[in-house]
Short mmCIF file of C-alpha atoms in Angstrom, two decimals:
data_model
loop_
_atom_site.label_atom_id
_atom_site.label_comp_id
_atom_site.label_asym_id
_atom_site.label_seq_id
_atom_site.Cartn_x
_atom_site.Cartn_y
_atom_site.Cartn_z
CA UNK A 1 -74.00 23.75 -64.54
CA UNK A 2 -74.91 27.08 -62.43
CA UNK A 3 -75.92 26.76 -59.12
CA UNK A 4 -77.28 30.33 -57.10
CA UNK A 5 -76.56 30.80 -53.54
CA UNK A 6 -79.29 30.86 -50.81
CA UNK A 7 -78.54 32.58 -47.39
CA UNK A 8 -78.08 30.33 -44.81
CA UNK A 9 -80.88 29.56 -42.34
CA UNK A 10 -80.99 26.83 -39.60
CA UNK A 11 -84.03 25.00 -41.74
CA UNK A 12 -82.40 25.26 -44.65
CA UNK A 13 -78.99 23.67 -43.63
CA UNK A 14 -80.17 21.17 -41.19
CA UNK A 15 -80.16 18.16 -43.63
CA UNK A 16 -76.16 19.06 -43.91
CA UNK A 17 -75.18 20.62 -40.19
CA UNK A 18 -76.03 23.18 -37.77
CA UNK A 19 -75.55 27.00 -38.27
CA UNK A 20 -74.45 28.55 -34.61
CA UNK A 21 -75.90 32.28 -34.22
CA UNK A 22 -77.16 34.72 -31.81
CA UNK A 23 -80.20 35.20 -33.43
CA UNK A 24 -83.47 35.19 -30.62
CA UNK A 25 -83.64 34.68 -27.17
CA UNK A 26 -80.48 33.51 -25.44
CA UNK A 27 -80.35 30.05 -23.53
CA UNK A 28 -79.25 31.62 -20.36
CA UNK A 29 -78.27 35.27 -19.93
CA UNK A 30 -74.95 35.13 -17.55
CA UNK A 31 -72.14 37.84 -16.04
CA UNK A 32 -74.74 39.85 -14.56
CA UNK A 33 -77.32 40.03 -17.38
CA UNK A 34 -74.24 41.30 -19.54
CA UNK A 35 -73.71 38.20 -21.87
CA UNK A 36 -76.03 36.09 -23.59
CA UNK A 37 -75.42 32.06 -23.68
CA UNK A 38 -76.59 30.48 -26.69
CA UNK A 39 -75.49 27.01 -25.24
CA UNK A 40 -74.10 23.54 -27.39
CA UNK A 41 -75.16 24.72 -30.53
CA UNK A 42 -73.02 21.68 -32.72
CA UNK A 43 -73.48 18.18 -32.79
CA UNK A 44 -70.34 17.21 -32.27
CA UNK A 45 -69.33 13.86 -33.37
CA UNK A 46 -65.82 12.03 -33.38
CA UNK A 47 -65.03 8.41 -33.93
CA UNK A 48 -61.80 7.34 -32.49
CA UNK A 49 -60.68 10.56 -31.68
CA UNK A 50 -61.58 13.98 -29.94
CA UNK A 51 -62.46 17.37 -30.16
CA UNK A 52 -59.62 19.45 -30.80
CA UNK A 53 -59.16 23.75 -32.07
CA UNK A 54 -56.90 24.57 -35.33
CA UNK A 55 -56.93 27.65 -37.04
CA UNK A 56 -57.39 27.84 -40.60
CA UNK A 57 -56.28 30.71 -42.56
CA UNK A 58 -57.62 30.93 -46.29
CA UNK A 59 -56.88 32.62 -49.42
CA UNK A 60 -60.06 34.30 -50.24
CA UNK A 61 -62.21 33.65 -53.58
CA UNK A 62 -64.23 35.55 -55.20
CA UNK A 63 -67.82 34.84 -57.13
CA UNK A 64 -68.85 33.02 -59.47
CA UNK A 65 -66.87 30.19 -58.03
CA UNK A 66 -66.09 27.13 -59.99
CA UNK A 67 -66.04 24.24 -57.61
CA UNK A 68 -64.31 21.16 -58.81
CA UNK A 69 -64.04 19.04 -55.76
CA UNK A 70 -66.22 18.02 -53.06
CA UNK A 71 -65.01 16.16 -49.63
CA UNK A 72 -65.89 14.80 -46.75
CA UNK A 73 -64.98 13.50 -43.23
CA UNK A 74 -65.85 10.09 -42.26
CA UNK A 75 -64.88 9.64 -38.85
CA UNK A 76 -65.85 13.48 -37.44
CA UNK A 77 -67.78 16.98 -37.67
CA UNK A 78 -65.96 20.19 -38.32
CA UNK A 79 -67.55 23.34 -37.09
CA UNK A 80 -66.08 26.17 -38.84
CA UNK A 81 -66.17 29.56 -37.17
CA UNK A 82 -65.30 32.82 -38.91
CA UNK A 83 -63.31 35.08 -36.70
CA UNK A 84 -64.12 38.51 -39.14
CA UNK A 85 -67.57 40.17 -39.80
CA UNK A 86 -67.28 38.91 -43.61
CA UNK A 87 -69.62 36.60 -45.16
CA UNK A 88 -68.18 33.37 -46.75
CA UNK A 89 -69.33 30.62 -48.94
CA UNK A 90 -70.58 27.31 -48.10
CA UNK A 91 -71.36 24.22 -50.33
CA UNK A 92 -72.85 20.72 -49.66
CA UNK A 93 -74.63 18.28 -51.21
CA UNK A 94 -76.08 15.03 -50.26
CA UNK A 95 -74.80 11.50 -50.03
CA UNK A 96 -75.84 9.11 -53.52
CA UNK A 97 -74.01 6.20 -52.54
CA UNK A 98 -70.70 7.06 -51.97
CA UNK A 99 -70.97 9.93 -54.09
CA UNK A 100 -72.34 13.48 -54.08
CA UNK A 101 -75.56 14.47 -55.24
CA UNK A 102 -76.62 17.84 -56.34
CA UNK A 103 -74.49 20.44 -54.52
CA UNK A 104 -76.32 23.33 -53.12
CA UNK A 105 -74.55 26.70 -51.81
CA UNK A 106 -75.45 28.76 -48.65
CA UNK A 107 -73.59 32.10 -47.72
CA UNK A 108 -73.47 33.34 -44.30
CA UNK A 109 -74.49 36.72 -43.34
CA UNK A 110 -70.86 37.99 -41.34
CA UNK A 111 -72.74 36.02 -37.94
CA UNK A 112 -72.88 32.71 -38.54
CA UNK A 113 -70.67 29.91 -38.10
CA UNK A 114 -71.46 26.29 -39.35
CA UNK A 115 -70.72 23.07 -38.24
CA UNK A 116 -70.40 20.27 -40.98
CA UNK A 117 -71.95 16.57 -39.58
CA UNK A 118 -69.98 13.96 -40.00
CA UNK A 119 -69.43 12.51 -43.52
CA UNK A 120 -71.85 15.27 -45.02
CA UNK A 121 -69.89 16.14 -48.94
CA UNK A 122 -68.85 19.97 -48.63
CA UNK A 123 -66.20 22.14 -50.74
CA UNK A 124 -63.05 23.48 -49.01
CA UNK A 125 -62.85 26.32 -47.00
CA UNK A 126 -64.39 29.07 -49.09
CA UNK A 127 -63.82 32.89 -47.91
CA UNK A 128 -65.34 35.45 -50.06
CA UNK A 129 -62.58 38.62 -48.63
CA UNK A 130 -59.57 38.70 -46.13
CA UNK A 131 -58.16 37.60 -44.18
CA UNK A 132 -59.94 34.12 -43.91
CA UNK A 133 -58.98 33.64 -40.98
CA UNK A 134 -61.27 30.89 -38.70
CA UNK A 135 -61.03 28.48 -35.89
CA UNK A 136 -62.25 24.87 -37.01
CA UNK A 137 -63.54 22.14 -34.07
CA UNK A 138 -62.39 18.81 -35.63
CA UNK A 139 -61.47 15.54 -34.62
CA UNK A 140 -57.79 14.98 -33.60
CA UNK A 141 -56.94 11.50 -34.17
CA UNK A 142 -55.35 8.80 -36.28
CA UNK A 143 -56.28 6.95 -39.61
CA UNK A 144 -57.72 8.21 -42.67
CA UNK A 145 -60.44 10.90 -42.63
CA UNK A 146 -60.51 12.70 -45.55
CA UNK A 147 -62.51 11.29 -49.17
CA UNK A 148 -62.18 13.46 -51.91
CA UNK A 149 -64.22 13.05 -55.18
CA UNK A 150 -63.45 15.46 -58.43
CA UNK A 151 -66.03 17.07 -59.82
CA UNK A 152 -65.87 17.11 -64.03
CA UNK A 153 -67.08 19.40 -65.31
CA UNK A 154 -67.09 21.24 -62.56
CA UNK A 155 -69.76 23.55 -61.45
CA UNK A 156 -70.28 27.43 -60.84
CA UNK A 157 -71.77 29.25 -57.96
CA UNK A 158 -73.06 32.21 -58.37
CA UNK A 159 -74.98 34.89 -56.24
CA UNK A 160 -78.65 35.07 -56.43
CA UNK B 1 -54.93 49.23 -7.98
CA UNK B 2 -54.26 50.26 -11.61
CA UNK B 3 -53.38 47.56 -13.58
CA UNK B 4 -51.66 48.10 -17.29
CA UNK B 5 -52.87 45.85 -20.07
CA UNK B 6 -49.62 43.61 -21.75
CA UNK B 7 -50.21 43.01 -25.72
CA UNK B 8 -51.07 39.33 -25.75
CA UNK B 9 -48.17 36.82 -26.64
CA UNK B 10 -48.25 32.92 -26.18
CA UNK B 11 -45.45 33.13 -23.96
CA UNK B 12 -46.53 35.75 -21.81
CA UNK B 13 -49.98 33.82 -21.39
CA UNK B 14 -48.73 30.42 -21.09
CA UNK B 15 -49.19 30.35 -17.45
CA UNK B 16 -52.81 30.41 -17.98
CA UNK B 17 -53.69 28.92 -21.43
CA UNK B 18 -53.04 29.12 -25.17
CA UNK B 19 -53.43 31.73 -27.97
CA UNK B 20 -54.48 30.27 -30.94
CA UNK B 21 -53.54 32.70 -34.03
CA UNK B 22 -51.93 32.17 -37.61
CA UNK B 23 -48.98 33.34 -36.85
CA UNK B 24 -45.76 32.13 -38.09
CA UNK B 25 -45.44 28.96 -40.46
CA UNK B 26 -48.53 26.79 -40.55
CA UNK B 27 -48.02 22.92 -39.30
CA UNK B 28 -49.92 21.91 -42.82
CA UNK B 29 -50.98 23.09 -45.82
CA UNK B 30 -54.44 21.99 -47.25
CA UNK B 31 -56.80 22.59 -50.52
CA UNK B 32 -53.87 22.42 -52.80
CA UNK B 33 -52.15 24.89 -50.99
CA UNK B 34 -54.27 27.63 -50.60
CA UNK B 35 -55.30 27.13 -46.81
CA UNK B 36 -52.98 27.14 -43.79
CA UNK B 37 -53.97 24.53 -40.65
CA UNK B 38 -52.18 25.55 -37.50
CA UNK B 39 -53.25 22.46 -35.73
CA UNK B 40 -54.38 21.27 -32.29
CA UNK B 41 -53.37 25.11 -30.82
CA UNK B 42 -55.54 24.35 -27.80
CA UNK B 43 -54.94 22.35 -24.48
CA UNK B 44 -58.83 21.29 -24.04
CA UNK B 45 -59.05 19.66 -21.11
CA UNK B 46 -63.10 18.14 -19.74
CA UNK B 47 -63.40 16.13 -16.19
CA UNK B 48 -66.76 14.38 -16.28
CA UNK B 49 -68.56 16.33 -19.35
CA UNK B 50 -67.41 16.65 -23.09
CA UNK B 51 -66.63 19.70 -25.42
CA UNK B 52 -69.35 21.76 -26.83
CA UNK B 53 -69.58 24.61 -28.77
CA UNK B 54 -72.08 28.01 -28.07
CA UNK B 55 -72.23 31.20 -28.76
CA UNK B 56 -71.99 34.14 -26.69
CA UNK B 57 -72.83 38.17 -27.69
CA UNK B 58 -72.11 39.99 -24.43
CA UNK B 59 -72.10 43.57 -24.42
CA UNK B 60 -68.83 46.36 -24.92
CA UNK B 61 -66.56 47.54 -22.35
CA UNK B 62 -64.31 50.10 -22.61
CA UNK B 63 -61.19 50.97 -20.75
CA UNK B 64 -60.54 52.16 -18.21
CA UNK B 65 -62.33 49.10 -16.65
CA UNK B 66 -63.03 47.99 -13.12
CA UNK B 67 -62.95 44.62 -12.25
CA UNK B 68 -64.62 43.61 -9.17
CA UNK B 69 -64.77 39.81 -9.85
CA UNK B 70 -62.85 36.80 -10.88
CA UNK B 71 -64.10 33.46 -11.71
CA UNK B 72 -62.68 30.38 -12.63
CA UNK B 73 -64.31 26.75 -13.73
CA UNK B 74 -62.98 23.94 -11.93
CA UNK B 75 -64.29 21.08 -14.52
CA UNK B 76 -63.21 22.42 -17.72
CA UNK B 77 -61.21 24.58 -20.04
CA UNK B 78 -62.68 27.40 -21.70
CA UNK B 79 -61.79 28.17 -25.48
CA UNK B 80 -63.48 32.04 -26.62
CA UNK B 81 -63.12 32.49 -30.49
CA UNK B 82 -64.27 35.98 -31.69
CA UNK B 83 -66.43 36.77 -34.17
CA UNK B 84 -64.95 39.86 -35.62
CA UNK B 85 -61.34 41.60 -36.00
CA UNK B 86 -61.75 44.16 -32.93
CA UNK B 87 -59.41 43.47 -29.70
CA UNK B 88 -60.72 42.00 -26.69
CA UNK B 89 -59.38 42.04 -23.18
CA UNK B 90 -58.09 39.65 -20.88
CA UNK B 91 -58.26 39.16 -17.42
CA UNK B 92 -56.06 36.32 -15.34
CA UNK B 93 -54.88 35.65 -12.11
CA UNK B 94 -52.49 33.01 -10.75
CA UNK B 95 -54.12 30.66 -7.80
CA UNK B 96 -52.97 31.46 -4.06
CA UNK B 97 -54.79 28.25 -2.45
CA UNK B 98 -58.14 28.88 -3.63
CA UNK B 99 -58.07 32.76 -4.30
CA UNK B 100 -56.95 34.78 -6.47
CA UNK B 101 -53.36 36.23 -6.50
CA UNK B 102 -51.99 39.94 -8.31
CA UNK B 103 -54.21 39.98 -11.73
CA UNK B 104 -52.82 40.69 -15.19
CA UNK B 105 -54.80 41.88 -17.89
CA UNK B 106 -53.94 41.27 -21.89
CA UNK B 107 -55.11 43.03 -24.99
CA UNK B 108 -55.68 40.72 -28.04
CA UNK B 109 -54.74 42.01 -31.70
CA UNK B 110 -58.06 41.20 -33.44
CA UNK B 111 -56.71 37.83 -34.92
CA UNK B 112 -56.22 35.73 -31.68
CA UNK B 113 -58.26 33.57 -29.84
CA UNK B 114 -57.75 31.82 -26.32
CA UNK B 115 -58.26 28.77 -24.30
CA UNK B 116 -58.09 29.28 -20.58
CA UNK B 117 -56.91 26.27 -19.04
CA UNK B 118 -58.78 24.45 -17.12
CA UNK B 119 -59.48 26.12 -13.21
CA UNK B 120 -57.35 29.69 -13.74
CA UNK B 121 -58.81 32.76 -12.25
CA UNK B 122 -60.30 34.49 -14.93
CA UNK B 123 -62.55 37.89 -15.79
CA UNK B 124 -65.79 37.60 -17.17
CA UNK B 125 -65.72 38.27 -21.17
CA UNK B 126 -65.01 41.63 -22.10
CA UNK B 127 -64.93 42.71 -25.46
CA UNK B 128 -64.13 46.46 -26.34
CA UNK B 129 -66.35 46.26 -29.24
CA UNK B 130 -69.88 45.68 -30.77
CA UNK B 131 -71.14 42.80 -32.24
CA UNK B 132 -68.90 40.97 -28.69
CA UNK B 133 -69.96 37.84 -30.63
CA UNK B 134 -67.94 34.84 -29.42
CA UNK B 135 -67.91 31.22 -30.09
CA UNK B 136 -66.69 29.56 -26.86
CA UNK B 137 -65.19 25.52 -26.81
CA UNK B 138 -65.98 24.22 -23.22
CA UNK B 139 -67.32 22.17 -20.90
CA UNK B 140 -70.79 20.72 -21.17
CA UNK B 141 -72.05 18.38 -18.58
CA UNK B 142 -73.66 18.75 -15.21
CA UNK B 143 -72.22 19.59 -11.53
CA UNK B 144 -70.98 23.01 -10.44
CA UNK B 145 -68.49 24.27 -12.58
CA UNK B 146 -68.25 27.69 -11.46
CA UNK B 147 -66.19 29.58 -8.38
CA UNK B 148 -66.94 32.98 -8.25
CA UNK B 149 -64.59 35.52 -6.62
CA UNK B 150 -65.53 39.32 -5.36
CA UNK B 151 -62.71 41.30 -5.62
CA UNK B 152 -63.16 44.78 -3.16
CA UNK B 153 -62.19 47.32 -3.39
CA UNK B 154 -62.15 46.67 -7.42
CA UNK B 155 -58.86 46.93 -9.54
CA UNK B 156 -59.07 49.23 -12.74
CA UNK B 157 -57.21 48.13 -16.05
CA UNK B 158 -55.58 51.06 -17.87
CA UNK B 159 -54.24 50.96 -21.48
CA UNK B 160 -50.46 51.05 -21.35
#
């Protein structure tokens, strides 16, 4: 199966998370007019934990992609913020009972950074150039919060 | 005053917070190997709110750069992730019983963030570089989480 990529909008991704931006008006404008404040942007949601800040550093694919594994986080969102200009890949699909529906695939536009809800099915991190480097809000905390489900025969993502 | 800006190291900056950055070994590897966590790199620390995440785009500096104030927030620390690879500078001062003491000023390498620590004297964000798009990990809840200090006649921070 082929799926295309659609660029990532707010509407489009709210069913799977929130997509953090500077796109329109500012919440506040602060530092003398200088910076705008586009303020708590991520649900952020952690169940027997808390917040905490890693840094993720991926080797970057390339497209088509074949995806054979989706996961998910039971017990906390993961906002995932890119710290280049470089558009990366995204993939969710929807909860069928335990298991994935049909995935769907967003890329970014260099200014975007996502933020996964909690237990929403998504492929791994997903870079499209170097250096994949990105900060990642996640729960810190104890027990098992990671579900992975293999994906046979896997699928392809390709660019619209 | 002329102050010189230092090249940013996690030792040099512990007095006031952590760099987060892929540097050296990372504490796990994920995704089969091809993704690096470096985990938990920041001390997040919230009285009487919880973390969020925003965005901020605040407009380019350059250097030489006059500083003529220093704020700190007394409820919260302050994580700023950037957006893209370019350098951004960093202002700090140590605490002398409720002002500000002799500032410092750092220069990040384009693959660092920071977390201030929760109530050091800090300079507004200053980024050397269009898009100055930030995501920022701090403090969201109500009261007055803001000091503000002028600082007259202003200090100017110099490249080394």
């Amino acid at each position: 199966m082929d799926i295309t990529t659609e660029p990532l909008t707010a509407e489009a991704f709210a069913p799977f998370g929130d997509v953090l931006s500077a796109e329109g008006a500012p919440d506040r404008l602060i530092n003398a007019g200088k910076c705008g404040r586009y303020h708590d942007r991520a649900a952020l949601s952690f169940f027997e934990g808390r917040a905490g800040v890693s840094i993720f550093k991926a080797e970057p694919h390339s497209l088509p992609y074949e995806c054979d594994l989706l996961e998910r986080h039971p017990h906390g969102s993961q906002c995932f913020i890119p710290m280049s200009e470089h558009p990366f890949l995204i993939i969710v699909a929807p909860d069928l009972g335990d298991r994935p529906g049909s995935p769907r695939a967003f890329l970014t536009n260099g200014a975007q950074a996502i933020n996964f809800h909690r237990g929403i099915w998504h492929g791994v991190l997903t870079p499209l150039a170097g250096p994949g480097l990105f900060a990642v809000v996640d729960r810190i905390g104890d027990g098992k919060n990671l579900e992975e489900v293999r994906i046979a025969p896997p699928f392809r993502v390709r660019t619209s």
